[in-house]
Tab-separated table of C-alpha atoms in Angstrom:
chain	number	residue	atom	x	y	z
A	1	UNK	CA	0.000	0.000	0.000
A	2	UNK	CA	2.880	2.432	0.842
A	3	UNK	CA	4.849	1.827	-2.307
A	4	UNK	CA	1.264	2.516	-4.230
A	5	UNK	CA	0.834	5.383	-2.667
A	6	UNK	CA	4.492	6.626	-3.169
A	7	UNK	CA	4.341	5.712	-6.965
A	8	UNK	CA	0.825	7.791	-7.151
A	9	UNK	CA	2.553	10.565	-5.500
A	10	UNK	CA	5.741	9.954	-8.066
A	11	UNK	CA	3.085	10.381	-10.989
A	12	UNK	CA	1.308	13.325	-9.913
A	13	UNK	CA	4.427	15.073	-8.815
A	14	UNK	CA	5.301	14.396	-12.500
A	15	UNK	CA	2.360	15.663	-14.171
A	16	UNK	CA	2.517	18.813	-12.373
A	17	UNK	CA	5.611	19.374	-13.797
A	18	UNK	CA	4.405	18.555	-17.440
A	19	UNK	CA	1.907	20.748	-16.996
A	20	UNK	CA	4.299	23.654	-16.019
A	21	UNK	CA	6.424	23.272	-18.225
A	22	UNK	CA	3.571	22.760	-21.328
A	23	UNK	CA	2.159	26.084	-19.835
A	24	UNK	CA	5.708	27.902	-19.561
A	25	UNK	CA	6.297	26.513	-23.284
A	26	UNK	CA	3.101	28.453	-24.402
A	27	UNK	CA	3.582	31.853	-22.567
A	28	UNK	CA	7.333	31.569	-24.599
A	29	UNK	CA	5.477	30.931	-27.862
A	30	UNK	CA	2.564	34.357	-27.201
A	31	UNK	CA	5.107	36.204	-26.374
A	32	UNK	CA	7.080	35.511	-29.732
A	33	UNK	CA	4.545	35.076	-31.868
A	34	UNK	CA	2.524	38.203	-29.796
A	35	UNK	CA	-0.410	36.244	-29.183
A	36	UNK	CA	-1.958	36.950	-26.005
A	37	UNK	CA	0.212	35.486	-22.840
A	38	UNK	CA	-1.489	33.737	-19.839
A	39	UNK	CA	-0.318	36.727	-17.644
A	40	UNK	CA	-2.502	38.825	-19.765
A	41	UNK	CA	-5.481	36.447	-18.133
A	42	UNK	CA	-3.986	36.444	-14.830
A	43	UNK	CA	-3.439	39.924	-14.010
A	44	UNK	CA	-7.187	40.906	-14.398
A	45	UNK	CA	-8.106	37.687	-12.070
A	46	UNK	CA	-5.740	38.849	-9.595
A	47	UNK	CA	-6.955	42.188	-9.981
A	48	UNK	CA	-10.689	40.935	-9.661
A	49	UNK	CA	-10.497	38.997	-6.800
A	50	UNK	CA	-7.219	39.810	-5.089
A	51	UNK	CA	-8.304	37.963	-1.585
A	52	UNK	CA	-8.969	34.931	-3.258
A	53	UNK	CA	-5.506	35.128	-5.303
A	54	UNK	CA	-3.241	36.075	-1.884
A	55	UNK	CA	-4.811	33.036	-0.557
A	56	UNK	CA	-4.114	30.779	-3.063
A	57	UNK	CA	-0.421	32.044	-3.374
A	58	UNK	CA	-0.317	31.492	0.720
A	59	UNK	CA	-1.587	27.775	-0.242
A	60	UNK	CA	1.061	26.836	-2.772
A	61	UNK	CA	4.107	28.828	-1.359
A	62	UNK	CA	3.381	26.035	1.770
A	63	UNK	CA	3.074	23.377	-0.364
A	64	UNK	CA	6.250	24.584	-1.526
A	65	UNK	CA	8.369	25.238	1.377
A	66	UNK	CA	6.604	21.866	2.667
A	67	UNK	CA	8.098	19.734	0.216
A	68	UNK	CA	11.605	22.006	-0.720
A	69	UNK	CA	12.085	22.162	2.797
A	70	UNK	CA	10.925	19.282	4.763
A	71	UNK	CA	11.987	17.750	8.003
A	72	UNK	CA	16.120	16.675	7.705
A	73	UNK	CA	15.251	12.944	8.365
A	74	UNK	CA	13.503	10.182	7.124
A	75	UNK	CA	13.000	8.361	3.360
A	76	UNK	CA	13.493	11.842	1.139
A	77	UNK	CA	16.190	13.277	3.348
A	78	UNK	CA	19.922	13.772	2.037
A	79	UNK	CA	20.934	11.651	4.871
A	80	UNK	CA	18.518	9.138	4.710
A	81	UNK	CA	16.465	7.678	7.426
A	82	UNK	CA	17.501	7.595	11.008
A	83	UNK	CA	18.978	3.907	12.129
């Protein structure tokens, strides 16, 4: 069950970065070919509904710092786990 769940975790941590990068490959292709960028959607959002947008940038800067800058030991750490 544990090594399912890390795989899952392994896939989806995967995807999201397919994702960013397929979305980072099309603001690099508006802005060359000036078609309209995703920041030109964004800002207006953000704009629009600026609690809503700090919150969500609260939410995935901890995601962030949760998995950049987890706990020193255990499975993930550079030292590995604790004997």
């Amino acid at each position: 069950m544990v090594r399912t769940i890390g795989n899952l975790f392994s896939w989806l941590v995967t995807a999201l970065f397919g994702v960013v990068f397929v979305l980072l490959v099309f603001e690099t292709w508006a802005l060359f070919t000036n078609n309209k960028p995703i920041t030109d959607y964004v800002r207006p959002a953000v704009h629009s509904y600026p609690g809503s947008a700090f919150v969500i940038a609260v939410v995935v800067g901890i995601l962030l710092g949760h998995f950049l800058w987890g706990p020193a030991t255990g499975r993930t750490s550079p030292r590995g786990p604790r004997q």
